């Protein structure tokens, strides 16, 4: 009697839910795995002992970052020798471009001096002949006067005259020879200059060709040396460091295994009965097991036209979302919701607030201190919820009982707590 009196006076304790209009998404849930198209093994081009490794598993690696150095003592010596040859060749060219060549210059000057000496000798000879001409002219005039006076014979007079004429011819001949020697000197100078210039150009070209040849050797030696420095070809994660310092690496014995986030995608298996609701470009919500509190947005970029007969599923490939600094490796597990429908300003209620009777759906709506059992029209929604199409409106309050006591129409209630929307 006391119990029933308490019920009548206080009412049945219930949990209440206030109806609100909301936006929601309906989707297909499944699981997926991250897969990398750029998962690869990194091995050297040559066979050598691992000298030092600079990274560890799990590190994020930048493109061209040095990962390891191999034992390069032999090739390092060859490279140093090539550097020395190159520096020596550059110095030789620099000398040719900036310094005179004493040997060629000395020979050229000797030739010029010899030509000048010949001219000097001829000039000295001309001076002697001019002196002789002065004597011969004076003697001729004296004999002419004596001849006119009858003091000497015609023969003596003619001899003096001819001697003067001969000396004049010698002067003219010597003068011509001097002019010829001057012209010859100019030719010798020009020939010297051309010879020196031509020879120098030849040697400069030879020096340049030698530098080019040595540069080729140097580049080859540098390329060989670079093979002993292992750099990352991509930006990505170090998945596995396979070898240790002191072990031998080769083209068939890799040192590292890596992958790039840019090559990672999500591989999802979807039930074939969902095929009609799946298409490329469809939005997807992704939750990584590694980051359960974070929801990432992405899209389907490829649907494989093949159903696995054993599992009854097909593959949908999903673009890796923007991870905002979170690390992603291949092989990670994710929960996926493929959004099939989006709703705005709809009524969604928890399924636990509904009662099904004779294939009809009912709720208990608060009306004053009591409840009224009303029929609603609704369909199942995500996460144990019901999308109400008719029967409820915003700000309506529905309730469900606490404990085993079932609610009935027009039951007196006492709200114990409000249901928090999740």
C-alpha positions as a Markdown table, in Angstrom:
| # | Residue | x | y | z |
|---|---|---|---|---|
| 1 | Unk | 0.0 | 0.0 | 0.0 |
| 2 | Unk | 2.8 | 2.4 | 0.9 |
| 3 | Unk | 4.6 | 1.6 | -2.4 |
| 4 | Unk | 1.6 | 2.2 | -4.6 |
| 5 | Unk | 0.8 | 5.4 | -2.6 |
| 6 | Unk | 4.3 | 6.6 | -3.3 |
| 7 | Unk | 3.9 | 5.9 | -7.0 |
| 8 | Unk | 0.6 | 7.7 | -7.2 |
| 9 | Unk | 2.0 | 10.7 | -5.3 |
| 10 | Unk | 5.4 | 11.0 | -6.8 |
| 11 | Unk | 5.1 | 9.3 | -10.2 |
| 12 | Unk | 7.4 | 6.9 | -12.0 |
| 13 | Unk | 11.0 | 8.0 | -12.3 |
| 14 | Unk | 12.0 | 8.6 | -15.9 |
| 15 | Unk | 14.7 | 9.9 | -18.2 |
| 16 | Unk | 13.7 | 12.8 | -20.4 |
| 17 | Unk | 14.8 | 13.8 | -23.9 |
| 18 | Unk | 14.1 | 17.2 | -25.4 |
| 19 | Unk | 13.5 | 17.1 | -29.1 |
| 20 | Unk | 15.7 | 19.5 | -31.1 |
| 21 | Unk | 16.1 | 20.1 | -34.8 |
| 22 | Unk | 19.6 | 19.0 | -36.0 |
| 23 | Unk | 21.8 | 18.3 | -39.0 |
| 24 | Unk | 23.0 | 14.8 | -39.4 |
| 25 | Unk | 24.7 | 12.4 | -41.8 |
| 26 | Unk | 23.8 | 8.9 | -42.5 |
| 27 | Unk | 26.4 | 6.5 | -43.7 |
| 28 | Unk | 27.8 | 3.0 | -44.3 |
| 29 | Unk | 30.3 | 1.9 | -41.6 |
| 30 | Unk | 33.1 | -0.4 | -42.2 |
| 31 | Unk | 36.8 | -0.8 | -41.4 |
| 32 | Unk | 39.9 | -0.2 | -43.5 |
| 33 | Unk | 43.7 | -0.4 | -43.7 |
| 34 | Unk | 46.3 | 2.2 | -44.8 |
| 35 | Unk | 48.3 | 1.0 | -47.8 |
| 36 | Unk | 51.3 | 2.6 | -49.3 |
| 37 | Unk | 52.1 | 2.8 | -53.0 |
| 38 | Unk | 55.5 | 4.1 | -52.2 |
| 39 | Unk | 56.6 | 1.4 | -49.7 |
| 40 | Unk | 60.1 | 0.5 | -51.0 |
| 41 | Unk | 63.5 | -0.8 | -49.9 |
| 42 | Unk | 66.5 | 1.4 | -50.2 |
| 43 | Unk | 69.8 | -0.2 | -51.3 |
| 44 | Unk | 73.2 | 1.3 | -52.5 |
| 45 | Unk | 74.4 | 1.0 | -56.1 |
| 46 | Unk | 77.6 | -0.6 | -54.9 |
| 47 | Unk | 78.8 | -3.2 | -52.4 |
| 48 | Unk | 80.4 | -1.8 | -49.3 |
| 49 | Unk | 80.4 | -1.9 | -45.5 |
| 50 | Unk | 78.0 | 0.3 | -43.6 |
| 51 | Unk | 80.1 | 2.9 | -41.8 |
| 52 | Unk | 77.5 | 4.9 | -40.0 |
| 53 | Unk | 73.6 | 5.1 | -39.9 |
| 54 | Unk | 72.0 | 8.4 | -38.9 |
| 55 | Unk | 68.3 | 7.5 | -38.6 |
| 56 | Unk | 66.1 | 5.1 | -36.7 |
| 57 | Unk | 62.8 | 3.4 | -37.2 |
| 58 | Unk | 59.8 | 5.7 | -37.0 |
| 59 | Unk | 61.7 | 8.9 | -38.0 |
| 60 | Unk | 60.2 | 11.3 | -40.5 |
| 61 | Unk | 62.7 | 11.7 | -43.3 |
| 62 | Unk | 63.1 | 14.8 | -45.5 |
| 63 | Unk | 63.9 | 14.3 | -49.2 |
| 64 | Unk | 67.7 | 14.2 | -49.8 |
| 65 | Unk | 68.4 | 13.8 | -46.1 |
| 66 | Unk | 71.5 | 11.7 | -45.5 |
| 67 | Unk | 70.6 | 8.3 | -44.0 |
| 68 | Unk | 73.9 | 6.5 | -43.9 |
| 69 | Unk | 77.5 | 6.6 | -45.1 |
| 70 | Unk | 79.4 | 3.5 | -46.4 |
| 71 | Unk | 83.1 | 2.9 | -46.1 |
| 72 | Unk | 84.6 | 5.1 | -48.9 |
| 73 | Unk | 88.3 | 5.2 | -48.1 |
| 74 | Unk | 89.4 | 3.9 | -51.5 |
| 75 | Unk | 87.2 | 6.1 | -53.6 |
| 76 | Unk | 87.9 | 9.1 | -51.3 |
| 77 | Unk | 91.6 | 8.8 | -52.1 |
| 78 | Unk | 91.0 | 8.8 | -55.9 |
| 79 | Unk | 88.6 | 11.7 | -55.6 |
| 80 | Unk | 91.3 | 13.7 | -53.7 |
| 81 | Unk | 93.8 | 12.9 | -56.4 |
| 82 | Unk | 91.4 | 14.1 | -59.1 |
| 83 | Unk | 90.9 | 17.4 | -57.1 |
| 84 | Unk | 94.6 | 17.9 | -57.1 |
| 85 | Unk | 94.9 | 17.3 | -60.8 |
| 86 | Unk | 92.1 | 19.8 | -61.4 |
| 87 | Unk | 93.7 | 22.5 | -59.3 |
| 88 | Unk | 97.0 | 22.0 | -61.0 |
| 89 | Unk | 95.4 | 22.3 | -64.5 |
| 90 | Unk | 93.6 | 25.5 | -63.4 |
| 91 | Unk | 96.9 | 27.0 | -62.2 |
| 92 | Unk | 98.6 | 26.1 | -65.5 |
| 93 | Unk | 95.9 | 27.9 | -67.5 |
| 94 | Unk | 96.0 | 30.9 | -65.2 |
| 95 | Unk | 99.8 | 31.1 | -65.8 |
| 96 | Unk | 99.2 | 31.1 | -69.6 |
| 97 | Unk | 96.6 | 33.8 | -69.3 |
| 98 | Unk | 98.5 | 36.1 | -67.0 |
| 99 | Unk | 102.2 | 35.5 | -67.3 |
| 100 | Unk | 104.6 | 35.9 | -70.3 |
| 101 | Unk | 106.6 | 32.9 | -71.7 |
| 102 | Unk | 110.3 | 33.9 | -71.3 |
| 103 | Unk | 111.7 | 31.3 | -73.7 |
| 104 | Unk | 109.5 | 32.2 | -76.7 |
| 105 | Unk | 109.9 | 35.9 | -75.9 |
| 106 | Unk | 113.7 | 35.6 | -75.8 |
| 107 | Unk | 113.9 | 33.8 | -79.1 |
| 108 | Unk | 111.7 | 36.4 | -80.7 |
| 109 | Unk | 113.8 | 39.2 | -79.4 |
| 110 | Unk | 117.0 | 37.6 | -80.6 |
| 111 | Unk | 115.6 | 37.5 | -84.1 |
| 112 | Unk | 114.5 | 41.1 | -83.9 |
| 113 | Unk | 117.9 | 42.2 | -82.5 |
| 114 | Unk | 119.7 | 40.4 | -85.3 |
| 115 | Unk | 117.6 | 42.3 | -87.9 |
| 116 | Unk | 118.3 | 45.6 | -86.1 |
| 117 | Unk | 122.0 | 44.8 | -86.0 |
| 118 | Unk | 122.0 | 44.3 | -89.8 |
| 119 | Unk | 120.5 | 47.7 | -90.2 |
| 120 | Unk | 123.0 | 49.3 | -87.8 |
| 121 | Unk | 125.9 | 47.7 | -89.8 |
| 122 | Unk | 124.5 | 49.0 | -93.0 |
| 123 | Unk | 124.1 | 52.5 | -91.6 |
| 124 | Unk | 127.7 | 52.4 | -90.4 |
| 125 | Unk | 128.7 | 51.3 | -93.9 |
| 126 | Unk | 126.6 | 54.1 | -95.4 |
| 127 | Unk | 128.5 | 56.6 | -93.1 |
| 128 | Unk | 131.8 | 55.3 | -94.3 |
| 129 | Unk | 130.7 | 55.5 | -98.0 |
| 130 | Unk | 129.4 | 59.0 | -97.4 |
| 131 | Unk | 132.8 | 60.0 | -96.0 |
| 132 | Unk | 134.4 | 58.4 | -99.0 |
| 133 | Unk | 132.0 | 60.2 | -101.3 |
| 134 | Unk | 133.0 | 63.5 | -99.8 |
| 135 | Unk | 136.6 | 62.7 | -100.4 |
| 136 | Unk | 135.9 | 61.5 | -104.0 |
| 137 | Unk | 133.9 | 64.7 | -104.7 |
| 138 | Unk | 136.6 | 66.9 | -103.4 |
| 139 | Unk | 139.2 | 65.0 | -105.4 |
| 140 | Unk | 137.1 | 65.2 | -108.5 |
| 141 | Unk | 136.7 | 69.0 | -108.3 |
| 142 | Unk | 140.5 | 69.4 | -107.8 |
| 143 | Unk | 141.2 | 67.2 | -110.8 |
| 144 | Unk | 138.7 | 69.0 | -112.9 |
| 145 | Unk | 140.3 | 72.4 | -112.1 |
| 146 | Unk | 143.8 | 71.0 | -112.9 |
| 147 | Unk | 142.4 | 69.5 | -116.1 |
| 148 | Unk | 140.9 | 72.8 | -117.1 |
| 149 | Unk | 144.4 | 74.4 | -116.5 |
| 150 | Unk | 146.0 | 71.6 | -118.4 |
| 151 | Unk | 147.9 | 70.4 | -115.5 |
| 152 | Unk | 146.6 | 66.8 | -115.6 |
| 153 | Unk | 145.6 | 64.5 | -118.4 |
| 154 | Unk | 142.0 | 63.7 | -119.5 |
| 155 | Unk | 142.5 | 60.1 | -118.3 |
| 156 | Unk | 143.4 | 61.3 | -114.8 |
| 157 | Unk | 140.4 | 63.6 | -114.8 |
| 158 | Unk | 138.0 | 60.8 | -116.0 |
| 159 | Unk | 139.3 | 58.4 | -113.3 |
| 160 | Unk | 138.5 | 60.9 | -110.6 |
| 161 | Unk | 135.1 | 61.6 | -112.0 |
| 162 | Unk | 134.2 | 57.9 | -112.4 |
| 163 | Unk | 135.4 | 57.2 | -108.8 |
| 164 | Unk | 133.0 | 59.9 | -107.5 |
| 165 | Unk | 130.2 | 58.4 | -109.6 |
| 166 | Unk | 130.9 | 54.9 | -108.3 |
| 167 | Unk | 130.9 | 56.1 | -104.7 |
| 168 | Unk | 127.5 | 57.9 | -105.3 |
| 169 | Unk | 126.1 | 54.6 | -106.7 |
| 170 | Unk | 127.4 | 52.8 | -103.6 |
| 171 | Unk | 125.6 | 55.4 | -101.4 |
| 172 | Unk | 122.4 | 54.9 | -103.2 |
| 173 | Unk | 122.8 | 51.1 | -103.1 |
| 174 | Unk | 123.5 | 51.1 | -99.4 |
| 175 | Unk | 120.5 | 53.4 | -98.7 |
| 176 | Unk | 118.2 | 50.9 | -100.6 |
| 177 | Unk | 119.7 | 48.0 | -98.7 |
| 178 | Unk | 119.0 | 49.9 | -95.4 |
| 179 | Unk | 115.4 | 50.5 | -96.5 |
| 180 | Unk | 115.0 | 46.8 | -97.4 |
| 181 | Unk | 116.4 | 45.8 | -94.0 |
| 182 | Unk | 113.9 | 48.1 | -92.3 |
| 183 | Unk | 111.1 | 46.5 | -94.2 |
| 184 | Unk | 112.5 | 43.1 | -93.3 |
| 185 | Unk | 112.6 | 44.1 | -89.6 |
| 186 | Unk | 109.0 | 45.0 | -89.7 |
| 187 | Unk | 108.1 | 41.7 | -91.2 |
| 188 | Unk | 110.2 | 39.9 | -88.6 |
| 189 | Unk | 108.4 | 41.8 | -85.8 |
| 190 | Unk | 105.0 | 41.0 | -87.3 |
| 191 | Unk | 106.0 | 37.3 | -87.7 |
| 192 | Unk | 107.3 | 37.3 | -84.2 |
| 193 | Unk | 104.1 | 38.7 | -82.8 |
| 194 | Unk | 101.9 | 36.4 | -84.8 |
| 195 | Unk | 104.0 | 33.4 | -83.8 |
| 196 | Unk | 103.9 | 34.3 | -80.2 |
| 197 | Unk | 100.2 | 35.0 | -80.2 |
| 198 | Unk | 99.4 | 31.8 | -82.2 |
| 199 | Unk | 101.5 | 29.6 | -80.0 |
| 200 | Unk | 100.0 | 31.0 | -76.9 |
| 201 | Unk | 96.4 | 30.5 | -78.2 |
| 202 | Unk | 97.3 | 27.0 | -79.0 |
| 203 | Unk | 98.6 | 26.3 | -75.5 |
| 204 | Unk | 95.6 | 28.0 | -73.9 |
| 205 | Unk | 93.3 | 25.8 | -76.0 |
| 206 | Unk | 95.3 | 22.8 | -75.0 |
| 207 | Unk | 95.1 | 23.8 | -71.3 |
| 208 | Unk | 91.3 | 24.4 | -71.5 |
| 209 | Unk | 90.9 | 21.0 | -73.2 |
| 210 | Unk | 93.0 | 19.4 | -70.4 |
| 211 | Unk | 90.8 | 21.0 | -67.8 |
| 212 | Unk | 87.6 | 19.7 | -69.4 |
| 213 | Unk | 89.1 | 16.2 | -69.5 |
| 214 | Unk | 90.1 | 16.4 | -65.9 |
| 215 | Unk | 86.7 | 17.8 | -65.0 |
| 216 | Unk | 85.2 | 14.7 | -66.5 |
| 217 | Unk | 87.4 | 12.5 | -64.4 |
| 218 | Unk | 86.5 | 14.6 | -61.3 |
| 219 | Unk | 82.8 | 14.3 | -61.9 |
| 220 | Unk | 83.1 | 10.6 | -62.3 |
| 221 | Unk | 85.1 | 10.4 | -59.1 |
| 222 | Unk | 82.5 | 12.6 | -57.3 |
| 223 | Unk | 79.7 | 10.4 | -58.6 |
| 224 | Unk | 81.5 | 7.3 | -57.4 |
| 225 | Unk | 82.0 | 8.9 | -54.0 |
| 226 | Unk | 78.3 | 10.0 | -53.8 |
| 227 | Unk | 77.3 | 6.4 | -54.2 |
| 228 | Unk | 78.8 | 5.8 | -50.7 |
| 229 | Unk | 76.4 | 8.5 | -49.2 |
| 230 | Unk | 72.9 | 7.1 | -48.9 |
| 231 | Unk | 70.2 | 9.8 | -49.2 |
| 232 | Unk | 66.5 | 9.6 | -49.1 |
| 233 | Unk | 64.8 | 9.9 | -52.5 |
| 234 | Unk | 61.5 | 11.0 | -50.9 |
| 235 | Unk | 60.0 | 12.7 | -47.9 |
| 236 | Unk | 58.5 | 10.0 | -45.7 |
| 237 | Unk | 58.8 | 7.6 | -42.8 |
| 238 | Unk | 61.5 | 5.2 | -41.9 |
| 239 | Unk | 59.7 | 1.8 | -41.6 |
| 240 | Unk | 62.7 | -0.4 | -41.0 |
| 241 | Unk | 66.5 | -0.1 | -40.5 |
| 242 | Unk | 67.6 | -3.5 | -41.8 |
| 243 | Unk | 71.4 | -3.4 | -41.4 |
| 244 | Unk | 73.7 | -2.2 | -38.6 |
| 245 | Unk | 77.0 | -0.4 | -38.7 |
| 246 | Unk | 79.7 | -2.8 | -39.9 |
| 247 | Unk | 77.4 | -5.0 | -42.0 |
| 248 | Unk | 77.8 | -5.2 | -45.8 |
| 249 | Unk | 75.2 | -3.5 | -48.0 |
| 250 | Unk | 74.8 | -4.2 | -51.7 |
| 251 | Unk | 72.2 | -3.6 | -54.5 |
| 252 | Unk | 70.6 | -6.9 | -53.4 |
| 253 | Unk | 71.0 | -6.3 | -49.7 |
| 254 | Unk | 69.1 | -3.1 | -48.8 |
| 255 | Unk | 69.7 | -1.0 | -45.7 |
| 256 | Unk | 66.3 | 0.7 | -45.2 |
| 257 | Unk | 62.6 | 0.3 | -45.8 |
| 258 | Unk | 60.6 | 3.5 | -46.3 |
| 259 | Unk | 57.3 | 4.9 | -47.4 |
| 260 | Unk | 55.8 | 8.3 | -48.2 |
| 261 | Unk | 52.6 | 9.7 | -46.7 |
| 262 | Unk | 51.8 | 11.1 | -50.2 |
| 263 | Unk | 51.6 | 7.6 | -51.5 |
| 264 | Unk | 49.4 | 6.2 | -48.6 |
| 265 | Unk | 45.7 | 5.6 | -49.2 |
| 266 | Unk | 43.0 | 3.8 | -47.2 |
| 267 | Unk | 41.7 | 0.5 | -48.5 |
| 268 | Unk | 38.1 | -0.2 | -47.4 |
| 269 | Unk | 36.1 | -3.4 | -47.8 |
| 270 | Unk | 32.4 | -2.6 | -48.4 |
| 271 | Unk | 29.5 | -5.1 | -48.4 |
| 272 | Unk | 28.2 | -5.7 | -51.9 |
| 273 | Unk | 24.7 | -4.9 | -50.9 |
| 274 | Unk | 25.8 | -1.3 | -50.3 |
| 275 | Unk | 27.1 | -0.9 | -53.8 |
| 276 | Unk | 24.2 | 1.2 | -55.0 |
| 277 | Unk | 25.0 | 3.8 | -52.3 |
| 278 | Unk | 28.7 | 4.1 | -53.0 |
| 279 | Unk | 30.3 | 6.4 | -55.6 |
| 280 | Unk | 33.6 | 8.1 | -56.4 |
| 281 | Unk | 33.8 | 11.5 | -54.7 |
| 282 | Unk | 31.6 | 10.5 | -51.8 |
| 283 | Unk | 32.6 | 12.1 | -48.5 |
| 284 | Unk | 34.1 | 9.8 | -45.8 |
| 285 | Unk | 34.7 | 10.2 | -42.1 |
| 286 | Unk | 37.8 | 8.4 | -40.9 |
| 287 | Unk | 38.8 | 7.5 | -37.3 |
| 288 | Unk | 42.3 | 5.9 | -36.8 |
| 289 | Unk | 42.7 | 3.3 | -34.1 |
| 290 | Unk | 45.9 | 5.2 | -33.2 |
| 291 | Unk | 43.9 | 8.5 | -32.8 |
| 292 | Unk | 40.4 | 7.5 | -31.5 |
| 293 | Unk | 39.4 | 11.0 | -30.5 |
| 294 | Unk | 40.1 | 12.5 | -33.9 |
| 295 | Unk | 37.6 | 12.4 | -36.8 |
| 296 | Unk | 39.2 | 13.2 | -40.2 |
| 297 | Unk | 37.4 | 14.0 | -43.4 |
| 298 | Unk | 38.2 | 12.4 | -46.8 |
| 299 | Unk | 36.7 | 11.2 | -50.1 |
| 300 | Unk | 36.5 | 8.0 | -52.2 |
| 301 | Unk | 38.7 | 8.3 | -55.2 |
| 302 | Unk | 38.4 | 4.8 | -56.7 |
| 303 | Unk | 36.0 | 1.9 | -56.6 |
| 304 | Unk | 37.4 | -1.4 | -57.9 |
| 305 | Unk | 35.0 | -3.2 | -60.2 |
| 306 | Unk | 35.5 | -6.5 | -58.5 |
| 307 | Unk | 33.6 | -8.4 | -55.8 |
| 308 | Unk | 35.4 | -11.0 | -53.6 |
| 309 | Unk | 33.1 | -14.1 | -53.8 |
| 310 | Unk | 34.5 | -15.4 | -50.5 |
| 311 | Unk | 33.8 | -12.2 | -48.5 |
| 312 | Unk | 31.0 | -10.7 | -50.5 |
| 313 | Unk | 32.8 | -7.3 | -50.4 |
| 314 | Unk | 34.3 | -4.9 | -52.9 |
| 315 | Unk | 37.2 | -2.4 | -52.5 |
| 316 | Unk | 36.8 | 1.3 | -52.2 |
| 317 | Unk | 40.0 | 3.4 | -52.1 |
| 318 | Unk | 39.9 | 6.5 | -50.0 |
| 319 | Unk | 42.3 | 9.4 | -50.1 |
| 320 | Unk | 44.4 | 9.9 | -47.0 |
| 321 | Unk | 42.9 | 12.9 | -45.2 |
| 322 | Unk | 44.9 | 15.9 | -44.0 |
| 323 | Unk | 46.4 | 14.5 | -40.8 |
| 324 | Unk | 47.3 | 17.9 | -39.3 |
| 325 | Unk | 50.7 | 16.6 | -38.1 |
| 326 | Unk | 49.6 | 13.2 | -37.0 |
| 327 | Unk | 51.9 | 10.4 | -38.2 |
| 328 | Unk | 50.6 | 7.7 | -40.6 |
| 329 | Unk | 52.2 | 4.4 | -41.4 |
| 330 | Unk | 51.1 | 1.8 | -43.9 |
| 331 | Unk | 49.2 | -1.1 | -42.2 |
| 332 | Unk | 47.2 | 1.1 | -39.7 |
| 333 | Unk | 43.6 | 0.2 | -39.0 |
| 334 | Unk | 40.8 | 2.7 | -39.4 |
| 335 | Unk | 37.0 | 2.9 | -38.8 |
| 336 | Unk | 35.2 | 4.4 | -41.8 |
| 337 | Unk | 31.8 | 6.0 | -42.3 |
| 338 | Unk | 30.9 | 6.5 | -45.9 |
| 339 | Unk | 28.4 | 9.4 | -45.9 |
| 340 | Unk | 25.4 | 8.3 | -48.1 |
| 341 | Unk | 22.9 | 11.0 | -47.0 |
| 342 | Unk | 23.0 | 14.4 | -45.3 |
| 343 | Unk | 20.1 | 16.0 | -43.5 |
| 344 | Unk | 19.3 | 19.4 | -42.1 |
| 345 | Unk | 16.7 | 20.5 | -39.6 |
| 346 | Unk | 15.5 | 17.0 | -38.8 |
| 347 | Unk | 14.3 | 15.3 | -35.7 |
| 348 | Unk | 16.5 | 12.4 | -34.5 |
| 349 | Unk | 15.8 | 10.6 | -31.3 |
| 350 | Unk | 17.5 | 7.8 | -29.4 |
| 351 | Unk | 16.1 | 4.4 | -30.3 |
| 352 | Unk | 15.8 | 3.5 | -26.6 |
| 353 | Unk | 13.0 | 6.1 | -26.2 |
| 354 | Unk | 10.8 | 4.2 | -28.7 |
| 355 | Unk | 8.4 | 1.2 | -28.2 |
| 356 | Unk | 7.5 | -1.1 | -31.1 |
| 357 | Unk | 4.1 | -2.7 | -31.1 |
| 358 | Unk | 2.4 | -4.5 | -34.0 |
| 359 | Unk | 5.0 | -3.1 | -36.4 |
| 360 | Unk | 4.2 | 0.4 | -35.2 |
| 361 | Unk | 6.5 | 2.8 | -33.4 |
| 362 | Unk | 5.4 | 4.7 | -30.3 |
| 363 | Unk | 7.0 | 7.2 | -27.8 |
| 364 | Unk | 5.8 | 8.6 | -24.5 |
| 365 | Unk | 5.4 | 12.3 | -24.8 |
| 366 | Unk | 5.4 | 14.5 | -21.6 |
| 367 | Unk | 2.1 | 16.3 | -21.1 |
| 368 | Unk | 2.1 | 18.1 | -17.8 |
| 369 | Unk | 2.9 | 15.7 | -15.0 |
| 370 | Unk | 1.9 | 12.7 | -17.1 |
| 371 | Unk | 2.8 | 11.1 | -20.4 |
| 372 | Unk | 0.8 | 10.4 | -23.5 |
| 373 | Unk | 1.6 | 7.5 | -25.7 |
| 374 | Unk | 1.7 | 8.6 | -29.3 |
| 375 | Unk | 2.5 | 6.9 | -32.6 |
| 376 | Unk | 5.4 | 8.3 | -34.7 |
| 377 | Unk | 6.6 | 7.7 | -38.2 |
| 378 | Unk | 10.4 | 7.0 | -38.3 |
| 379 | Unk | 13.2 | 5.0 | -39.9 |
| 380 | Unk | 16.4 | 3.6 | -38.3 |
| 381 | Unk | 19.3 | 5.9 | -38.4 |
| 382 | Unk | 23.0 | 5.7 | -37.5 |
| 383 | Unk | 24.2 | 4.7 | -34.1 |
| 384 | Unk | 20.9 | 3.3 | -32.7 |
| 385 | Unk | 18.9 | 6.4 | -33.5 |
| 386 | Unk | 15.5 | 7.0 | -35.2 |
| 387 | Unk | 14.9 | 9.6 | -37.8 |
| 388 | Unk | 11.4 | 10.9 | -37.0 |
| 389 | Unk | 9.4 | 11.9 | -40.1 |
| 390 | Unk | 6.1 | 12.6 | -38.3 |
| 391 | Unk | 4.7 | 12.7 | -34.8 |
| 392 | Unk | 7.2 | 15.0 | -33.0 |
| 393 | Unk | 8.3 | 18.6 | -33.3 |
| 394 | Unk | 11.0 | 20.8 | -31.8 |
| 395 | Unk | 10.9 | 21.2 | -28.0 |
| 396 | Unk | 8.7 | 18.2 | -27.4 |
| 397 | Unk | 9.9 | 16.1 | -24.4 |
| 398 | Unk | 9.8 | 12.4 | -24.6 |
| 399 | Unk | 10.6 | 10.0 | -21.7 |
| 400 | Unk | 11.6 | 6.5 | -21.0 |
| 401 | Unk | 11.3 | 4.6 | -17.7 |
| 402 | Unk | 14.1 | 3.9 | -15.2 |
| 403 | Unk | 14.1 | 0.3 | -14.0 |
| 404 | Unk | 11.7 | -2.5 | -14.8 |
| 405 | Unk | 8.4 | -0.6 | -14.4 |
| 406 | Unk | 6.9 | -0.1 | -17.9 |
| 407 | Unk | 5.3 | 3.2 | -18.8 |
| 408 | Unk | 1.7 | 3.2 | -19.8 |
| 409 | Unk | -0.5 | 5.9 | -21.3 |
| 410 | Unk | -1.4 | 8.8 | -19.0 |
| 411 | Unk | 1.1 | 7.6 | -16.4 |
| 412 | Unk | 2.2 | 10.1 | -13.8 |
| 413 | Unk | 6.0 | 10.7 | -14.0 |
| 414 | Unk | 8.9 | 12.3 | -12.2 |
| 415 | Unk | 11.9 | 13.4 | -14.4 |
| 416 | Unk | 14.9 | 12.0 | -12.7 |
| 417 | Unk | 17.5 | 13.2 | -15.4 |
| 418 | Unk | 17.8 | 14.4 | -18.9 |
| 419 | Unk | 19.3 | 12.3 | -21.7 |
| 420 | Unk | 22.5 | 13.9 | -23.1 |
| 421 | Unk | 22.7 | 13.7 | -26.9 |
| 422 | Unk | 25.9 | 11.9 | -28.0 |
